[in-house]
Amino acid sequence: MPPKKEGAAKTNGSSKKLSPTSASSTPQKSNGLSIFVAVIAFFALGVLSPPSLHTVRHVATQLDLSSSSSLSTSSADVTAQSTNKKLQQPPHTPCTSSNLANYIHDKPVPGLHIVCIESLLNFDADNINTLRFALFQNAIRPKLYQRKKIIARGGTQNGGVGSTLDWHQVKQLLVNELGLLPEGPRQQPWAVFTPLGQRIVGENDIVTRGESSRDSDDEHNSVMKSNTQILQELASSGMVLVFQGGNWRWPGVREGFQRNIELSPTLDFADVSTAEKRNITIETLSMTPLVVSIKGFLTDQECDHIATKAEPSMQYSGVSLKDNDKGKAASNWRTSQSAFLYSNRDPILTAIDHRTASLSRVPKGHQEVLQVLRYGTTEKYDAHHDYFDPRDYQSDPNTMNLIQGGKRNRFATVFWYLTTVKEGGETIFPRYRNKPLPRGYVHSDCRQGLKVKPQKGKVIIFYSLDDRGQMDPLSLHGACPVIGEDDIKWAANKWIWSAPMGFTADD
């Protein structure tokens, strides 16, 4: 059980606090008309309640077969053909109407794009010379459906061994058709992901002609891959998602939408280890702001472990003051207690760090140190944003340096409830469904907005940056006062940044 309530003196806790570090199923048949048929069916049927995403561990395409009239093959055949390949391909997600329904939205989502990719003709694995694309800009169905084709430079539609597509051709098509913006002073490079959130390639990744690859670069958030490897992964995936902001956000689709995913200790789709894996359901609580909920992310024992370990270090919480709030006490906004826990030498916390990365689909190196919170009766945290708006910190060189003038920022908050609270203690989002704040709004007001009740083991993710990587003012949120006299709200959170920060090491 978590620590019991103590008779702490009440105080009344501008904005935010930094951690101390910072100051598969069986193979399916497919053919060249699969995308066309799927999209026609999709338009005819509309978006229905989606079933689970249908994927194949790997599908044999023209990337794998030097000559074949069929794209169907057994997993043993694929394994035999791939024994000399260093990297396994991502699971194949065909662009069927049911799969598209897991990502298509009723309203445009700026910065999120869905792309269906199909390889044409018959090639050997190292000569990919024709790809066909169907693009869903801003994750909605286009009024006029069009497909785009790319043929290798110097090649012909009838192929010719030796004519190989260049990733830069695909990159240019994505930029032109989706209106992607280049990396800039306040813009992270865009990136391409599989439908399950595994990163394939980014705008400024280093592309080689060999077979070498390396892990993410802590400073530039980029990787090194060969041209062939990138094209193989794109075509093998079948469907990809492009995020202008460069980081994965679970597509909300609509309120009440649910998707089943697998959590594992790694973000590598080639990982076949037998380490702990679990299936969870993600439910969309809100589209604006984007808030998703996950039940059973933590066990009761893990909840108790976190609270018990943090209890001796709990102190009344501080905040990072905005320029206009200098000299004011943190208790004007925040009256909770908090502590920071490091994961090193604690296997339970280390496992949860990896699980959080798997849940968010963002590498562990983007996480801050774990913050643990305790709210007694009447204690609260007024509505605030977790991101740092550069306009509010012009006289704070440490914060401006931390966020690089606004290029990097807190991207998402993974918030864990360690106890169930009977009355009060909700997490509130006052601008739920894009509602304006009422005249005379007070940030301690808990009457308007989406309220999420604390339930032991439950987790929510809310995003401070949108799919474009821009600050989302709708992510305003707060902690309502605990009302029950005998209630204590224990919670914890991980802030996830839009770039690697060095607070938590990737391993």
mmCIF file of C-alpha atoms in Angstrom, residues 149-401:
data_model
loop_
_atom_site.group_PDB
_atom_site.id
_atom_site.type_symbol
_atom_site.label_atom_id
_atom_site.label_comp_id
_atom_site.label_asym_id
_atom_site.label_seq_id
_atom_site.Cartn_x
_atom_site.Cartn_y
_atom_site.Cartn_z
ATOM 1 C CA LYS A 149 3.906 7.004 -59.240
ATOM 2 C CA ILE A 150 7.681 7.312 -58.967
ATOM 3 C CA ILE A 151 10.010 5.553 -61.400
ATOM 4 C CA ALA A 152 13.730 5.285 -60.807
ATOM 5 C CA ARG A 153 15.839 7.951 -62.485
ATOM 6 C CA GLY A 154 17.174 6.505 -65.693
ATOM 7 C CA GLY A 155 14.671 3.669 -65.488
ATOM 8 C CA THR A 156 11.511 2.887 -67.428
ATOM 9 C CA GLN A 157 8.098 1.706 -66.417
ATOM 10 C CA ASN A 158 9.118 -1.762 -67.573
ATOM 11 C CA GLY A 159 11.938 -1.780 -65.057
ATOM 12 C CA GLY A 160 15.413 -2.890 -65.905
ATOM 13 C CA VAL A 161 17.701 -4.382 -63.307
ATOM 14 C CA GLY A 162 20.110 -1.767 -62.020
ATOM 15 C CA SER A 163 17.612 1.089 -62.017
ATOM 16 C CA THR A 164 16.987 1.813 -58.357
ATOM 17 C CA LEU A 165 14.744 4.401 -56.762
ATOM 18 C CA ASP A 166 16.333 7.077 -54.624
ATOM 19 C CA TRP A 167 14.859 7.993 -51.229
ATOM 20 C CA HIS A 168 15.271 11.626 -52.219
ATOM 21 C CA GLN A 169 12.746 11.108 -55.032
ATOM 22 C CA VAL A 170 10.224 9.800 -52.507
ATOM 23 C CA LYS A 171 11.114 12.602 -50.099
ATOM 24 C CA GLN A 172 10.485 15.249 -52.753
ATOM 25 C CA LEU A 173 7.099 13.741 -53.593
ATOM 26 C CA LEU A 174 6.067 13.812 -49.930
ATOM 27 C CA VAL A 175 7.195 17.425 -49.572
ATOM 28 C CA ASN A 176 5.350 18.534 -52.718
ATOM 29 C CA GLU A 177 2.127 16.601 -52.191
ATOM 30 C CA LEU A 178 1.789 17.005 -48.418
ATOM 31 C CA GLY A 179 3.167 20.517 -48.089
ATOM 32 C CA LEU A 180 5.815 19.457 -45.571
ATOM 33 C CA LEU A 181 7.873 22.271 -44.069
ATOM 34 C CA PRO A 182 11.652 21.968 -43.673
ATOM 35 C CA GLU A 183 13.429 21.920 -40.332
ATOM 36 C CA GLY A 184 13.779 25.456 -38.999
ATOM 37 C CA PRO A 185 14.598 27.549 -35.922
ATOM 38 C CA ARG A 186 11.327 26.466 -34.294
ATOM 39 C CA GLN A 187 10.587 23.353 -36.335
ATOM 40 C CA GLN A 188 11.792 19.803 -35.729
ATOM 41 C CA PRO A 189 12.429 17.719 -38.887
ATOM 42 C CA TRP A 190 9.411 15.724 -40.061
ATOM 43 C CA ALA A 191 9.483 11.914 -39.934
ATOM 44 C CA VAL A 192 7.797 8.809 -41.366
ATOM 45 C CA PHE A 193 6.444 5.981 -39.191
ATOM 46 C CA THR A 194 4.795 2.599 -39.620
ATOM 47 C CA PRO A 195 1.116 2.419 -38.540
ATOM 48 C CA LEU A 196 2.298 0.903 -35.254
ATOM 49 C CA GLY A 197 4.526 3.874 -34.456
ATOM 50 C CA GLN A 198 7.943 2.579 -35.458
ATOM 51 C CA ARG A 199 10.100 5.265 -37.016
ATOM 52 C CA ILE A 200 11.351 4.511 -40.538
ATOM 53 C CA VAL A 201 13.072 7.695 -41.694
ATOM 54 C CA GLY A 202 13.241 11.407 -41.003
ATOM 55 C CA GLU A 203 13.687 14.512 -43.114
ATOM 56 C CA ASN A 204 17.371 14.930 -42.326
ATOM 57 C CA ASP A 205 18.460 11.357 -41.709
ATOM 58 C CA ILE A 206 21.796 10.389 -43.226
ATOM 59 C CA VAL A 207 21.252 8.151 -46.268
ATOM 60 C CA THR A 208 24.071 5.921 -47.479
ATOM 61 C CA ARG A 209 24.544 3.675 -50.474
ATOM 62 C CA GLY A 210 25.922 0.887 -48.293
ATOM 63 C CA GLU A 211 24.237 -1.214 -45.621
ATOM 64 C CA SER A 212 25.425 0.669 -42.536
ATOM 65 C CA SER A 213 23.079 2.077 -39.942
ATOM 66 C CA ARG A 214 23.342 3.653 -36.511
ATOM 67 C CA ASP A 215 21.121 4.675 -33.635
ATOM 68 C CA SER A 216 19.493 8.041 -33.032
ATOM 69 C CA ASP A 217 21.798 11.029 -32.774
ATOM 70 C CA ASP A 218 21.189 12.738 -29.435
ATOM 71 C CA GLU A 219 21.768 16.207 -30.874
ATOM 72 C CA HIS A 220 20.018 15.973 -34.219
ATOM 73 C CA ASN A 221 17.460 13.221 -33.527
ATOM 74 C CA SER A 222 18.482 11.471 -36.748
ATOM 75 C CA VAL A 223 19.696 8.040 -37.843
ATOM 76 C CA MET A 224 21.826 6.597 -40.607
ATOM 77 C CA LYS A 225 20.307 4.102 -43.032
ATOM 78 C CA SER A 226 21.034 2.882 -46.506
ATOM 79 C CA ASN A 227 18.873 3.960 -49.432
ATOM 80 C CA THR A 228 17.816 0.357 -50.056
ATOM 81 C CA GLN A 229 16.920 -0.228 -46.419
ATOM 82 C CA ILE A 230 14.665 2.850 -46.320
ATOM 83 C CA LEU A 231 12.842 1.894 -49.517
ATOM 84 C CA GLN A 232 12.422 -1.697 -48.365
ATOM 85 C CA GLU A 233 10.909 -0.590 -45.059
ATOM 86 C CA LEU A 234 8.564 1.913 -46.729
ATOM 87 C CA ALA A 235 7.266 -0.567 -49.270
ATOM 88 C CA SER A 236 7.130 -3.448 -46.803
ATOM 89 C CA SER A 237 5.078 -1.350 -44.381
ATOM 90 C CA GLY A 238 2.411 -0.731 -47.029
ATOM 91 C CA MET A 239 0.877 2.133 -45.048
ATOM 92 C CA VAL A 240 2.895 4.857 -43.335
ATOM 93 C CA LEU A 241 2.118 7.946 -41.290
ATOM 94 C CA VAL A 242 4.007 11.208 -41.784
ATOM 95 C CA PHE A 243 4.208 13.634 -38.860
ATOM 96 C CA GLN A 244 5.285 17.203 -39.588
ATOM 97 C CA GLY A 245 6.368 17.558 -35.955
ATOM 98 C CA GLY A 246 8.712 14.574 -36.255
ATOM 99 C CA ASN A 247 7.283 12.600 -33.299
ATOM 100 C CA TRP A 248 4.582 9.967 -33.047
ATOM 101 C CA ARG A 249 1.189 10.943 -31.609
ATOM 102 C CA TRP A 250 -1.535 8.328 -31.308
ATOM 103 C CA PRO A 251 -4.155 9.367 -33.893
ATOM 104 C CA GLY A 252 -7.341 10.134 -31.975
ATOM 105 C CA VAL A 253 -9.769 9.439 -34.897
ATOM 106 C CA ARG A 254 -12.800 10.402 -32.743
ATOM 107 C CA GLU A 255 -13.930 10.433 -29.124
ATOM 108 C CA GLY A 256 -14.499 6.925 -27.823
ATOM 109 C CA PHE A 257 -12.265 5.360 -30.484
ATOM 110 C CA GLN A 258 -10.289 2.388 -29.184
ATOM 111 C CA ARG A 259 -7.244 0.613 -30.546
ATOM 112 C CA ASN A 260 -5.369 -2.428 -29.258
ATOM 113 C CA ILE A 261 -1.583 -2.327 -29.244
ATOM 114 C CA GLU A 262 1.265 -4.403 -27.880
ATOM 115 C CA LEU A 263 3.724 -2.951 -25.399
ATOM 116 C CA SER A 264 7.250 -4.320 -25.413
ATOM 117 C CA PRO A 265 10.608 -3.237 -23.968
ATOM 118 C CA THR A 266 11.833 -2.040 -27.364
ATOM 119 C CA LEU A 267 10.746 0.197 -30.245
ATOM 120 C CA ASP A 268 12.618 -1.961 -32.763
ATOM 121 C CA PHE A 269 10.280 -3.854 -35.100
ATOM 122 C CA ALA A 270 13.085 -6.372 -35.732
ATOM 123 C CA ASP A 271 13.161 -7.371 -32.078
ATOM 124 C CA VAL A 272 12.084 -10.982 -31.575
ATOM 125 C CA SER A 273 13.084 -11.327 -27.937
ATOM 126 C CA THR A 274 10.845 -13.070 -25.437
ATOM 127 C CA ALA A 275 11.009 -10.176 -22.945
ATOM 128 C CA GLU A 276 7.852 -8.957 -21.229
ATOM 129 C CA LYS A 277 5.084 -7.902 -23.605
ATOM 130 C CA ARG A 278 1.503 -6.955 -22.853
ATOM 131 C CA ASN A 279 -1.581 -5.992 -24.832
ATOM 132 C CA ILE A 280 -3.414 -2.814 -23.875
ATOM 133 C CA THR A 281 -6.313 -0.752 -25.191
ATOM 134 C CA ILE A 282 -5.939 2.956 -25.908
ATOM 135 C CA GLU A 283 -9.158 5.001 -25.818
ATOM 136 C CA THR A 284 -9.575 8.545 -27.119
ATOM 137 C CA LEU A 285 -11.086 10.756 -24.419
ATOM 138 C CA SER A 286 -10.746 14.026 -26.319
ATOM 139 C CA MET A 287 -9.754 15.162 -29.795
ATOM 140 C CA THR A 288 -9.178 18.810 -28.871
ATOM 141 C CA PRO A 289 -6.933 18.661 -26.962
ATOM 142 C CA LEU A 290 -5.773 15.148 -27.798
ATOM 143 C CA VAL A 291 -6.116 13.037 -24.653
ATOM 144 C CA VAL A 292 -6.001 9.233 -24.622
ATOM 145 C CA SER A 293 -6.545 6.824 -21.749
ATOM 146 C CA ILE A 294 -4.979 3.451 -20.972
ATOM 147 C CA LYS A 295 -6.191 1.134 -18.224
ATOM 148 C CA GLY A 296 -3.956 -1.395 -16.521
ATOM 149 C CA PHE A 297 -0.684 0.219 -17.559
ATOM 150 C CA LEU A 298 0.655 -0.227 -14.009
ATOM 151 C CA THR A 299 -0.004 -3.055 -11.573
ATOM 152 C CA ASP A 300 -1.162 -2.292 -8.032
ATOM 153 C CA GLN A 301 2.224 -3.441 -6.785
ATOM 154 C CA GLU A 302 4.032 -1.017 -9.094
ATOM 155 C CA CYS A 303 1.788 1.849 -7.973
ATOM 156 C CA ASP A 304 2.537 1.101 -4.339
ATOM 157 C CA HIS A 305 6.270 0.760 -5.022
ATOM 158 C CA ILE A 306 6.462 4.226 -6.627
ATOM 159 C CA ALA A 307 4.532 5.945 -3.832
ATOM 160 C CA THR A 308 6.443 4.173 -1.073
ATOM 161 C CA LYS A 309 9.836 4.983 -2.593
ATOM 162 C CA ALA A 310 8.952 8.657 -3.126
ATOM 163 C CA GLU A 311 7.313 9.268 0.271
ATOM 164 C CA PRO A 312 10.489 10.135 2.271
ATOM 165 C CA SER A 313 11.481 12.780 -0.319
ATOM 166 C CA MET A 314 8.134 14.540 -0.738
ATOM 167 C CA GLN A 315 8.256 18.339 -0.489
ATOM 168 C CA TYR A 316 5.816 21.078 -1.387
ATOM 169 C CA SER A 317 6.081 21.662 -5.109
ATOM 170 C CA GLY A 318 7.790 24.515 -6.897
ATOM 171 C CA VAL A 319 7.223 25.885 -10.399
ATOM 172 C CA SER A 320 9.169 27.582 -13.188
ATOM 173 C CA LEU A 321 8.019 31.181 -13.008
ATOM 174 C CA LYS A 322 7.115 33.134 -16.124
ATOM 175 C CA ASP A 323 8.561 36.620 -16.593
ATOM 176 C CA ASN A 324 5.322 38.216 -15.340
ATOM 177 C CA ASP A 325 5.252 36.036 -12.217
ATOM 178 C CA LYS A 326 8.755 36.636 -10.863
ATOM 179 C CA GLY A 327 8.786 37.055 -7.097
ATOM 180 C CA LYS A 328 5.496 35.224 -6.501
ATOM 181 C CA ALA A 329 5.180 32.113 -4.363
ATOM 182 C CA ALA A 330 4.571 28.763 -6.044
ATOM 183 C CA SER A 331 1.691 28.182 -3.627
ATOM 184 C CA ASN A 332 -0.324 30.814 -5.534
ATOM 185 C CA TRP A 333 -0.955 28.089 -8.084
ATOM 186 C CA ARG A 334 0.201 24.760 -6.701
ATOM 187 C CA THR A 335 -0.313 23.201 -3.272
ATOM 188 C CA SER A 336 0.679 19.607 -3.922
ATOM 189 C CA GLN A 337 3.806 17.830 -2.770
ATOM 190 C CA SER A 338 6.255 16.206 -5.147
ATOM 191 C CA ALA A 339 9.518 14.306 -5.472
ATOM 192 C CA PHE A 340 11.680 13.112 -8.350
ATOM 193 C CA LEU A 341 12.751 9.488 -8.662
ATOM 194 C CA TYR A 342 15.699 8.249 -10.685
ATOM 195 C CA SER A 343 15.366 4.857 -12.320
ATOM 196 C CA ASN A 344 18.962 3.715 -12.051
ATOM 197 C CA ARG A 345 19.455 0.665 -9.850
ATOM 198 C CA ASP A 346 15.690 0.177 -9.576
ATOM 199 C CA PRO A 347 14.531 -2.592 -11.938
ATOM 200 C CA ILE A 348 10.845 -1.726 -11.456
ATOM 201 C CA LEU A 349 11.296 1.931 -12.429
ATOM 202 C CA THR A 350 13.638 0.972 -15.270
ATOM 203 C CA ALA A 351 11.029 -1.407 -16.681
ATOM 204 C CA ILE A 352 8.363 1.319 -16.434
ATOM 205 C CA ASP A 353 10.650 3.760 -18.284
ATOM 206 C CA HIS A 354 10.896 1.287 -21.165
ATOM 207 C CA ARG A 355 7.148 0.594 -21.026
ATOM 208 C CA THR A 356 6.460 4.327 -21.205
ATOM 209 C CA ALA A 357 8.660 4.602 -24.309
ATOM 210 C CA SER A 358 6.811 1.683 -25.868
ATOM 211 C CA LEU A 359 3.441 3.233 -25.034
ATOM 212 C CA SER A 360 4.300 6.687 -26.357
ATOM 213 C CA ARG A 361 6.391 5.370 -29.283
ATOM 214 C CA VAL A 362 8.987 8.025 -28.389
ATOM 215 C CA PRO A 363 12.526 6.918 -27.399
ATOM 216 C CA LYS A 364 13.411 6.832 -23.706
ATOM 217 C CA GLY A 365 16.051 9.513 -24.204
ATOM 218 C CA HIS A 366 13.247 12.068 -24.638
ATOM 219 C CA GLN A 367 11.908 11.474 -21.097
ATOM 220 C CA GLU A 368 12.455 13.604 -18.021
ATOM 221 C CA VAL A 369 13.037 12.056 -14.605
ATOM 222 C CA LEU A 370 9.898 10.587 -13.016
ATOM 223 C CA GLN A 371 7.901 13.097 -10.945
ATOM 224 C CA VAL A 372 5.727 11.721 -8.130
ATOM 225 C CA LEU A 373 2.859 13.832 -6.743
ATOM 226 C CA ARG A 374 0.736 13.749 -3.611
ATOM 227 C CA TYR A 375 -2.447 15.769 -3.113
ATOM 228 C CA GLY A 376 -4.123 15.848 0.303
ATOM 229 C CA THR A 377 -7.564 17.251 1.060
ATOM 230 C CA THR A 378 -8.135 20.641 -0.690
ATOM 231 C CA GLU A 379 -4.744 20.489 -2.424
ATOM 232 C CA LYS A 380 -4.677 21.291 -6.153
ATOM 233 C CA TYR A 381 -2.742 22.651 -9.121
ATOM 234 C CA ASP A 382 -4.323 25.473 -11.119
ATOM 235 C CA ALA A 383 -4.734 25.116 -14.885
ATOM 236 C CA HIS A 384 -1.469 25.578 -16.783
ATOM 237 C CA HIS A 385 0.446 24.387 -19.847
ATOM 238 C CA ASP A 386 3.324 21.926 -19.656
ATOM 239 C CA TYR A 387 5.144 23.473 -22.615
ATOM 240 C CA PHE A 388 7.415 26.512 -22.279
ATOM 241 C CA ASP A 389 6.173 29.398 -24.433
ATOM 242 C CA PRO A 390 9.302 31.356 -25.464
ATOM 243 C CA ARG A 391 7.328 34.598 -25.230
ATOM 244 C CA ASP A 392 6.930 34.033 -21.482
ATOM 245 C CA TYR A 393 10.607 33.359 -20.709
ATOM 246 C CA GLN A 394 12.514 36.057 -22.590
ATOM 247 C CA SER A 395 14.314 37.158 -19.412
ATOM 248 C CA ASP A 396 15.151 33.582 -18.364
ATOM 249 C CA PRO A 397 18.291 32.526 -20.278
ATOM 250 C CA ASN A 398 18.348 29.050 -18.718
ATOM 251 C CA THR A 399 14.862 28.190 -19.953
ATOM 252 C CA MET A 400 15.464 29.809 -23.354
ATOM 253 C CA ASN A 401 18.622 27.734 -23.731
#
